[in-house]
Short mmCIF file of C-alpha atoms in Angstrom, two decimals:
data_model
loop_
_atom_site.label_atom_id
_atom_site.label_comp_id
_atom_site.label_asym_id
_atom_site.label_seq_id
_atom_site.Cartn_x
_atom_site.Cartn_y
_atom_site.Cartn_z
CA UNK A 1 -114.23 -55.09 -17.15
CA UNK A 2 -110.48 -54.65 -17.71
CA UNK A 3 -110.64 -51.24 -16.04
CA UNK A 4 -112.17 -52.73 -12.89
CA UNK A 5 -109.47 -55.40 -12.80
CA UNK A 6 -106.87 -52.66 -13.07
CA UNK A 7 -108.50 -50.76 -10.19
CA UNK A 8 -108.49 -53.99 -8.16
CA UNK A 9 -104.79 -54.48 -8.90
CA UNK A 10 -104.00 -50.97 -7.64
CA UNK A 11 -106.10 -51.55 -4.52
CA UNK A 12 -104.32 -54.84 -3.78
CA UNK A 13 -100.89 -53.23 -4.23
CA UNK A 14 -101.90 -50.34 -1.95
CA UNK A 15 -103.06 -52.73 0.78
CA UNK A 16 -99.87 -54.78 0.58
CA UNK A 17 -97.69 -51.66 0.84
CA UNK A 18 -99.72 -50.30 3.76
CA UNK A 19 -99.51 -53.55 5.70
CA UNK A 20 -95.81 -53.80 4.95
CA UNK A 21 -95.15 -50.28 6.25
CA UNK A 22 -97.31 -50.99 9.31
CA UNK A 23 -95.34 -54.14 10.09
CA UNK A 24 -92.03 -52.31 9.78
CA UNK A 25 -93.08 -49.53 12.16
CA UNK A 26 -94.94 -51.74 14.62
CA UNK A 27 -92.70 -54.79 14.61
CA UNK A 28 -91.41 -54.19 18.12
CA UNK A 29 -94.79 -53.41 19.64
CA UNK A 30 -96.65 -56.21 17.85
CA UNK A 31 -93.90 -58.68 18.75
CA UNK A 32 -94.31 -57.81 22.42
CA UNK A 33 -98.08 -58.00 22.14
CA UNK A 34 -98.21 -61.27 20.26
CA UNK A 35 -95.25 -62.99 21.85
CA UNK A 36 -95.40 -66.79 22.20
CA UNK A 37 -97.41 -67.93 25.19
CA UNK A 38 -95.28 -68.64 28.26
CA UNK A 39 -94.83 -72.16 29.47
CA UNK A 40 -97.04 -71.49 32.48
CA UNK A 41 -99.95 -70.84 30.14
CA UNK A 42 -99.47 -74.21 28.53
CA UNK A 43 -98.75 -76.28 31.61
CA UNK A 44 -100.32 -74.78 34.73
CA UNK A 45 -103.90 -75.40 35.74
CA UNK A 46 -105.81 -75.00 38.99
CA UNK A 47 -109.29 -75.48 40.32
CA UNK A 48 -109.65 -71.81 41.23
CA UNK A 49 -108.59 -70.50 37.81
CA UNK A 50 -109.19 -73.36 35.37
CA UNK A 51 -107.94 -73.62 31.84
CA UNK A 52 -110.02 -75.49 29.31
CA UNK A 53 -109.61 -76.44 25.67
CA UNK A 54 -112.66 -76.50 23.43
CA UNK A 55 -112.80 -77.82 19.89
CA UNK A 56 -115.01 -76.65 17.05
CA UNK A 57 -117.18 -79.12 15.19
CA UNK A 58 -115.38 -80.32 12.07
CA UNK A 59 -117.20 -82.17 9.29
CA UNK A 60 -115.38 -83.31 6.17
CA UNK A 61 -118.59 -83.46 4.13
CA UNK A 62 -119.26 -79.76 4.73
CA UNK A 63 -115.71 -78.79 3.82
CA UNK A 64 -115.87 -80.87 0.62
CA UNK A 65 -119.19 -79.23 -0.24
CA UNK A 66 -117.73 -75.72 0.15
CA UNK A 67 -114.58 -76.53 -1.83
CA UNK A 68 -116.68 -78.13 -4.58
CA UNK A 69 -118.85 -75.02 -4.95
CA UNK A 70 -115.92 -72.59 -4.98
CA UNK A 71 -113.68 -74.57 -7.32
CA UNK A 72 -116.62 -75.62 -9.50
CA UNK A 73 -117.70 -72.02 -10.07
CA UNK A 74 -114.09 -71.02 -10.77
CA UNK A 75 -113.65 -73.87 -13.25
CA UNK A 76 -116.94 -73.03 -15.00
CA UNK A 77 -115.98 -69.38 -15.44
CA UNK A 78 -112.53 -70.37 -16.68
CA UNK A 79 -113.96 -72.85 -19.16
CA UNK A 80 -116.45 -70.34 -20.57
CA UNK A 81 -113.76 -67.69 -20.98
CA UNK A 82 -111.37 -70.11 -22.74
CA UNK A 83 -114.22 -71.27 -24.98
CA UNK A 84 -115.26 -67.73 -25.91
CA UNK A 85 -111.68 -66.78 -26.82
CA UNK A 86 -111.19 -69.89 -28.99
CA UNK A 87 -107.84 -70.59 -27.35
CA UNK A 88 -108.04 -74.34 -28.00
CA UNK A 89 -108.59 -73.74 -31.72
CA UNK A 90 -105.66 -71.32 -31.65
CA UNK A 91 -103.20 -74.04 -30.67
CA UNK A 92 -104.60 -76.41 -33.29
CA UNK A 93 -102.83 -74.37 -35.96
CA UNK A 94 -99.41 -75.60 -36.94
CA UNK A 95 -98.13 -72.04 -37.07
CA UNK A 96 -99.44 -69.78 -34.37
CA UNK A 97 -99.86 -66.31 -35.82
CA UNK A 98 -101.57 -63.11 -34.73
CA UNK A 99 -104.45 -63.94 -37.07
CA UNK A 100 -105.06 -67.33 -35.49
CA UNK A 101 -104.74 -66.12 -31.87
CA UNK A 102 -106.84 -63.07 -31.12
CA UNK A 103 -105.16 -62.27 -27.81
CA UNK A 104 -103.18 -59.20 -26.90
CA UNK A 105 -100.70 -58.78 -24.09
CA UNK A 106 -102.85 -56.40 -22.04
CA UNK A 107 -105.77 -58.83 -21.95
CA UNK A 108 -103.49 -61.74 -21.01
CA UNK A 109 -102.12 -59.71 -18.07
CA UNK A 110 -105.65 -58.79 -17.04
CA UNK A 111 -106.70 -62.42 -17.28
CA UNK A 112 -103.82 -63.56 -15.07
CA UNK A 113 -104.62 -60.87 -12.50
CA UNK A 114 -108.25 -62.01 -12.42
CA UNK A 115 -107.15 -65.62 -11.84
CA UNK A 116 -104.88 -64.53 -8.98
CA UNK A 117 -107.63 -62.45 -7.36
CA UNK A 118 -110.18 -65.29 -7.45
CA UNK A 119 -107.79 -68.02 -6.30
CA UNK A 120 -106.50 -65.79 -3.51
CA UNK A 121 -110.02 -65.26 -2.19
CA UNK A 122 -110.76 -68.98 -2.33
CA UNK A 123 -107.53 -69.74 -0.47
CA UNK A 124 -108.27 -67.17 2.25
CA UNK A 125 -111.77 -68.57 2.82
CA UNK A 126 -110.78 -72.24 2.87
CA UNK A 127 -107.88 -71.62 5.26
CA UNK A 128 -109.27 -68.83 7.47
CA UNK A 129 -113.05 -69.46 7.66
CA UNK A 130 -113.86 -73.05 6.74
CA UNK A 131 -110.45 -74.48 7.81
CA UNK A 132 -110.38 -77.17 5.13
CA UNK A 133 -108.12 -80.21 5.64
CA UNK A 134 -107.43 -79.39 9.26
CA UNK A 135 -108.16 -80.91 12.61
CA UNK A 136 -110.92 -79.31 14.71
CA UNK A 137 -109.85 -75.79 15.65
CA UNK A 138 -108.72 -75.55 19.27
CA UNK A 139 -110.14 -72.76 21.45
CA UNK A 140 -108.00 -72.46 24.56
CA UNK A 141 -109.44 -70.40 27.44
CA UNK A 142 -107.38 -69.49 30.51
CA UNK A 143 -109.09 -67.32 33.13
CA UNK A 144 -106.05 -66.89 35.39
CA UNK A 145 -105.75 -63.18 36.35
CA UNK A 146 -102.12 -63.03 35.18
CA UNK A 147 -103.03 -64.44 31.78
CA UNK A 148 -106.69 -63.96 30.90
CA UNK A 149 -106.31 -65.14 27.32
CA UNK A 150 -108.39 -66.96 24.74
CA UNK A 151 -106.41 -68.51 21.92
CA UNK A 152 -108.55 -69.30 18.86
CA UNK A 153 -106.48 -70.96 16.17
CA UNK A 154 -103.80 -68.45 15.15
CA UNK A 155 -105.44 -65.55 17.01
CA UNK A 156 -105.02 -64.58 20.66
CA UNK A 157 -107.70 -62.48 22.37
CA UNK A 158 -107.45 -60.97 25.85
CA UNK A 159 -110.45 -61.87 27.97
CA UNK A 160 -110.52 -58.27 29.19
CA UNK A 161 -111.38 -57.23 25.62
CA UNK A 162 -114.41 -59.56 25.44
CA UNK A 163 -117.53 -57.39 25.62
CA UNK A 164 -120.44 -59.76 25.14
CA UNK A 165 -121.42 -63.28 24.13
CA UNK A 166 -124.81 -64.38 22.86
CA UNK A 167 -126.40 -67.31 21.09
CA UNK A 168 -127.50 -67.19 17.46
CA UNK A 169 -129.81 -69.48 15.52
CA UNK A 170 -128.92 -71.96 12.74
CA UNK A 171 -130.60 -69.61 10.26
CA UNK A 172 -128.06 -66.90 11.13
CA UNK A 173 -125.16 -69.34 10.73
CA UNK A 174 -126.53 -70.66 7.43
CA UNK A 175 -126.96 -67.20 5.94
CA UNK A 176 -123.50 -66.18 7.18
CA UNK A 177 -122.03 -69.26 5.49
CA UNK A 178 -123.82 -68.32 2.29
CA UNK A 179 -122.32 -64.82 2.45
CA UNK A 180 -118.80 -66.19 2.80
CA UNK A 181 -119.29 -68.67 -0.04
CA UNK A 182 -120.64 -65.82 -2.16
CA UNK A 183 -117.45 -63.86 -1.46
CA UNK A 184 -115.39 -66.71 -2.93
CA UNK A 185 -117.16 -66.77 -6.27
CA UNK A 186 -115.01 -65.88 -9.33
CA UNK A 187 -116.22 -62.30 -9.70
CA UNK A 188 -113.05 -61.21 -11.50
CA UNK A 189 -113.19 -63.98 -14.10
CA UNK A 190 -116.94 -63.50 -14.37
CA UNK A 191 -116.54 -59.84 -15.31
CA UNK A 192 -114.29 -60.94 -18.18
CA UNK A 193 -116.54 -63.83 -19.20
CA UNK A 194 -119.92 -62.08 -19.35
CA UNK A 195 -119.11 -59.98 -22.46
CA UNK A 196 -118.98 -63.25 -24.42
CA UNK A 197 -122.77 -63.55 -23.94
CA UNK A 198 -123.98 -61.05 -26.51
CA UNK A 199 -127.57 -62.24 -26.60
CA UNK A 200 -128.83 -59.93 -23.87
CA UNK A 201 -128.49 -56.12 -24.15
CA UNK A 202 -128.17 -55.63 -20.37
CA UNK A 203 -125.15 -57.92 -20.12
CA UNK A 204 -122.85 -54.89 -20.02
CA UNK A 205 -124.55 -53.71 -16.84
CA UNK A 206 -124.00 -57.10 -15.22
CA UNK A 207 -120.36 -56.96 -16.28
CA UNK A 208 -119.90 -53.63 -14.54
CA UNK A 209 -121.61 -54.89 -11.41
CA UNK A 210 -119.29 -57.92 -11.23
CA UNK A 211 -116.28 -55.70 -11.85
CA UNK A 212 -117.39 -53.41 -9.01
CA UNK A 213 -117.79 -56.41 -6.70
CA UNK A 214 -114.24 -57.49 -7.61
CA UNK A 215 -112.93 -54.06 -6.64
CA UNK A 216 -114.84 -54.02 -3.35
CA UNK A 217 -113.63 -57.53 -2.53
CA UNK A 218 -110.02 -56.42 -2.91
CA UNK A 219 -110.69 -53.42 -0.67
CA UNK A 220 -112.70 -55.18 2.05
CA UNK A 221 -111.56 -58.78 1.70
CA UNK A 222 -113.41 -61.96 0.73
CA UNK A 223 -115.73 -61.42 3.70
CA UNK A 224 -117.34 -58.52 1.86
CA UNK A 225 -120.86 -59.94 1.90
CA UNK A 226 -120.52 -61.10 5.52
CA UNK A 227 -119.57 -57.55 6.55
CA UNK A 228 -122.55 -56.23 4.61
CA UNK A 229 -124.75 -58.74 6.46
CA UNK A 230 -123.47 -57.62 9.88
CA UNK A 231 -123.81 -53.95 8.89
CA UNK A 232 -127.39 -54.41 7.71
CA UNK A 233 -128.28 -55.98 11.04
CA UNK A 234 -127.02 -52.89 12.86
CA UNK A 235 -128.84 -50.52 10.53
CA UNK A 236 -132.13 -52.32 11.17
CA UNK A 237 -131.82 -52.68 14.97
CA UNK A 238 -134.79 -51.51 17.05
CA UNK A 239 -133.62 -51.90 20.65
CA UNK A 240 -132.71 -48.54 22.28
CA UNK A 241 -129.39 -49.94 23.56
CA UNK A 242 -128.37 -51.02 20.07
CA UNK A 243 -129.46 -47.70 18.57
CA UNK A 244 -127.29 -45.87 21.11
CA UNK A 245 -124.35 -48.09 20.20
CA UNK A 246 -124.94 -47.35 16.53
CA UNK A 247 -124.97 -43.61 17.24
CA UNK A 248 -121.77 -43.71 19.29
CA UNK A 249 -119.94 -45.19 16.32
CA UNK A 250 -120.45 -41.86 14.49
CA UNK A 251 -118.78 -39.94 17.34
CA UNK A 252 -115.48 -41.80 17.45
CA UNK A 253 -112.27 -39.82 17.57
CA UNK A 254 -110.19 -39.91 14.42
CA UNK A 255 -112.99 -40.01 11.84
CA UNK A 256 -111.79 -36.71 10.39
CA UNK A 257 -108.35 -38.20 9.74
CA UNK A 258 -110.05 -41.19 8.11
CA UNK A 259 -112.02 -38.85 5.85
CA UNK A 260 -108.87 -36.96 4.83
CA UNK A 261 -106.97 -40.18 4.13
CA UNK A 262 -109.75 -41.43 1.85
CA UNK A 263 -109.92 -38.07 0.08
CA UNK A 264 -106.18 -38.12 -0.64
CA UNK A 265 -105.75 -41.73 -1.75
CA UNK A 266 -108.70 -42.00 -4.14
CA UNK A 267 -107.61 -39.22 -6.57
CA UNK A 268 -104.11 -40.74 -6.71
CA UNK A 269 -105.53 -44.07 -7.85
CA UNK A 270 -107.77 -42.35 -10.38
CA UNK A 271 -104.93 -40.21 -11.74
CA UNK A 272 -102.70 -43.23 -12.30
CA UNK A 273 -105.57 -44.98 -14.09
CA UNK A 274 -106.29 -42.03 -16.39
CA UNK A 275 -102.61 -41.62 -17.20
CA UNK A 276 -102.22 -45.30 -18.06
CA UNK A 277 -105.14 -45.46 -20.50
CA UNK A 278 -106.05 -43.63 -23.68
CA UNK A 279 -109.27 -41.94 -22.66
CA UNK A 280 -109.31 -39.33 -25.39
CA UNK A 281 -109.52 -35.59 -24.91
CA UNK A 282 -110.54 -34.55 -21.40
CA UNK A 283 -111.02 -30.87 -20.73
CA UNK A 284 -109.70 -29.15 -17.62
CA UNK A 285 -113.22 -28.66 -16.29
CA UNK A 286 -114.04 -32.35 -16.64
CA UNK A 287 -110.77 -33.29 -14.97
CA UNK A 288 -111.49 -30.99 -12.02
CA UNK A 289 -115.01 -32.39 -11.71
CA UNK A 290 -113.74 -35.98 -11.67
CA UNK A 291 -111.17 -35.23 -8.99
CA UNK A 292 -113.71 -33.29 -6.91
CA UNK A 293 -116.09 -36.24 -6.99
CA UNK A 294 -113.27 -38.62 -6.06
CA UNK A 295 -112.28 -36.43 -3.11
CA UNK A 296 -115.86 -36.41 -1.80
CA UNK A 297 -116.67 -40.07 -2.39
CA UNK A 298 -113.23 -41.22 -1.22
CA UNK A 299 -113.62 -39.22 1.97
CA UNK A 300 -117.10 -40.60 2.60
CA UNK A 301 -115.79 -44.13 2.02
CA UNK A 302 -112.97 -43.60 4.53
CA UNK A 303 -115.41 -42.09 7.01
CA UNK A 304 -117.76 -45.08 6.74
CA UNK A 305 -114.86 -47.49 7.23
CA UNK A 306 -113.99 -45.66 10.46
CA UNK A 307 -117.61 -45.81 11.61
CA UNK A 308 -117.92 -49.54 10.88
CA UNK A 309 -114.83 -50.21 12.99
CA UNK A 310 -116.86 -49.02 15.96
CA UNK A 311 -119.48 -51.71 15.35
CA UNK A 312 -119.02 -55.51 15.46
CA UNK A 313 -119.19 -55.84 11.67
CA UNK A 314 -115.88 -57.61 11.07
CA UNK A 315 -116.13 -61.32 11.74
CA UNK A 316 -113.58 -63.99 12.58
CA UNK A 317 -115.63 -67.10 11.91
CA UNK A 318 -114.96 -70.80 12.42
CA UNK A 319 -117.54 -72.47 10.19
CA UNK A 320 -116.09 -75.95 10.08
CA UNK A 321 -119.34 -77.94 10.04
CA UNK A 322 -122.78 -77.91 8.50
CA UNK A 323 -124.68 -74.75 9.56
CA UNK A 324 -127.50 -76.65 11.23
CA UNK A 325 -126.60 -75.82 14.86
CA UNK A 326 -126.68 -72.83 17.14
CA UNK A 327 -123.51 -70.77 17.35
CA UNK A 328 -121.98 -68.27 19.75
CA UNK A 329 -121.19 -64.69 18.77
CA UNK A 330 -118.37 -63.31 20.92
CA UNK A 331 -117.99 -59.53 20.59
CA UNK A 332 -114.53 -58.23 21.48
CA UNK A 333 -112.16 -55.35 20.82
CA UNK A 334 -109.32 -55.83 18.37
CA UNK A 335 -106.44 -53.50 17.55
CA UNK A 336 -105.59 -52.56 14.00
CA UNK A 337 -101.95 -52.31 12.94
CA UNK A 338 -101.15 -48.67 12.28
CA UNK A 339 -97.84 -46.75 11.93
CA UNK A 340 -98.85 -44.65 14.95
CA UNK A 341 -98.04 -47.69 17.11
CA UNK A 342 -94.36 -46.87 16.57
CA UNK A 343 -94.76 -44.31 19.36
CA UNK A 344 -96.69 -46.81 21.51
CA UNK A 345 -99.75 -44.58 21.31
CA UNK A 346 -102.97 -44.44 19.32
CA UNK A 347 -103.80 -41.50 17.11
CA UNK A 348 -107.54 -42.14 17.40
CA UNK A 349 -110.25 -44.64 18.19
CA UNK A 350 -110.44 -45.65 14.54
CA UNK A 351 -107.32 -47.76 15.01
CA UNK A 352 -109.24 -50.17 17.19
CA UNK A 353 -112.25 -52.11 16.02
CA UNK A 354 -115.04 -54.31 17.23
CA UNK A 355 -114.80 -57.90 16.08
CA UNK A 356 -117.27 -60.79 16.13
CA UNK A 357 -115.94 -64.27 16.85
CA UNK A 358 -118.39 -66.87 15.53
CA UNK A 359 -117.78 -70.38 16.89
CA UNK A 360 -119.73 -73.64 16.62
CA UNK A 361 -119.11 -75.96 19.54
CA UNK A 362 -120.51 -79.33 20.60
CA UNK A 363 -123.66 -79.03 22.64
CA UNK A 364 -121.98 -80.33 25.82
CA UNK A 365 -119.34 -77.56 25.73
CA UNK A 366 -121.50 -74.57 24.88
CA UNK A 367 -122.70 -73.77 28.42
CA UNK A 368 -119.24 -74.20 29.96
CA UNK A 369 -117.66 -72.01 27.29
CA UNK A 370 -120.10 -69.18 27.99
CA UNK A 371 -119.65 -69.47 31.76
CA UNK A 372 -115.88 -69.15 31.51
CA UNK A 373 -116.08 -66.07 29.28
CA UNK A 374 -118.65 -64.52 31.63
CA UNK A 375 -116.38 -65.14 34.63
CA UNK A 376 -118.70 -67.63 36.34
CA UNK A 377 -116.10 -70.04 37.73
CA UNK A 378 -118.22 -71.72 40.38
CA UNK A 379 -118.20 -75.51 40.18
CA UNK A 380 -116.29 -75.64 36.89
CA UNK A 381 -115.77 -79.35 36.12
#
């Protein structure tokens, strides 16, 4: 379990460094692309090219329910870990010694990292998906030809990049909400807590599974299970049009570079892990085999990430109310920050991705919202 936490720490540091380098190289381009909206966008309106503001459904009871589940599971895992380590009994001694406190520095650091990982995921979900303690999220749509923008909370989407919009059932929204809540569970603390249950022989397997989920969550974000849900839908599609779209994702330009990047980064992470731990004697043949496997699996992982960017598997969801209503799925193109933007060019199609915007609107606004995105401006009230 500690090894998985260490892997997660390296993954988080790698992502932070990559995003930092991307921001440095693309600051000028991104600033021009995401500049503040001009005053005309905020003030002008006309009957020919209307501008409308829609608001998502916001229910405090749903937000309290989500926060209660996430913080309750985190508190339960924390309590069980503290209880299993006998930390309270440790501080009951008048003189705290090594014999009375069975904690070492490496485990304390691992424990703190696990707490940070879990709380960070909870914070990202409550602020970026469920929008806890906020007013209803504003969705501003302007269809003027000189603007053509849709501003959803902190994100701005060009209407020219909107590809499709379709209605989904409450069952879809409920299962998607469950996937996001599942991503906020304390997987890191759970991987450290499960070894305290020594009654079941297979508990070690469960510990490794939770540690692996922690690592994948740091790589793919707290929406890990939601992305898996979207991906499974595309794997199981039966319509010929959807199957063709799924096949085109494997023919995107730049997948070879993605494979090479994954093959190079994975052995570096593994090497730093092996060098930082006492793993005993490892022969040269075993070392070569481990690195060969990491090159292959790392490359395949990078390749799959590039393929999934060609499918609408990455969601930007506004689930601010109980999932008992229909919702709209808006499929659009989104650009990924990459150092190649420093030259104002793209080094491949993998640096753009398909994104799904999931919004829940009042029933009276749903038809008007779809008409404006479809470009049907006749008799707009």
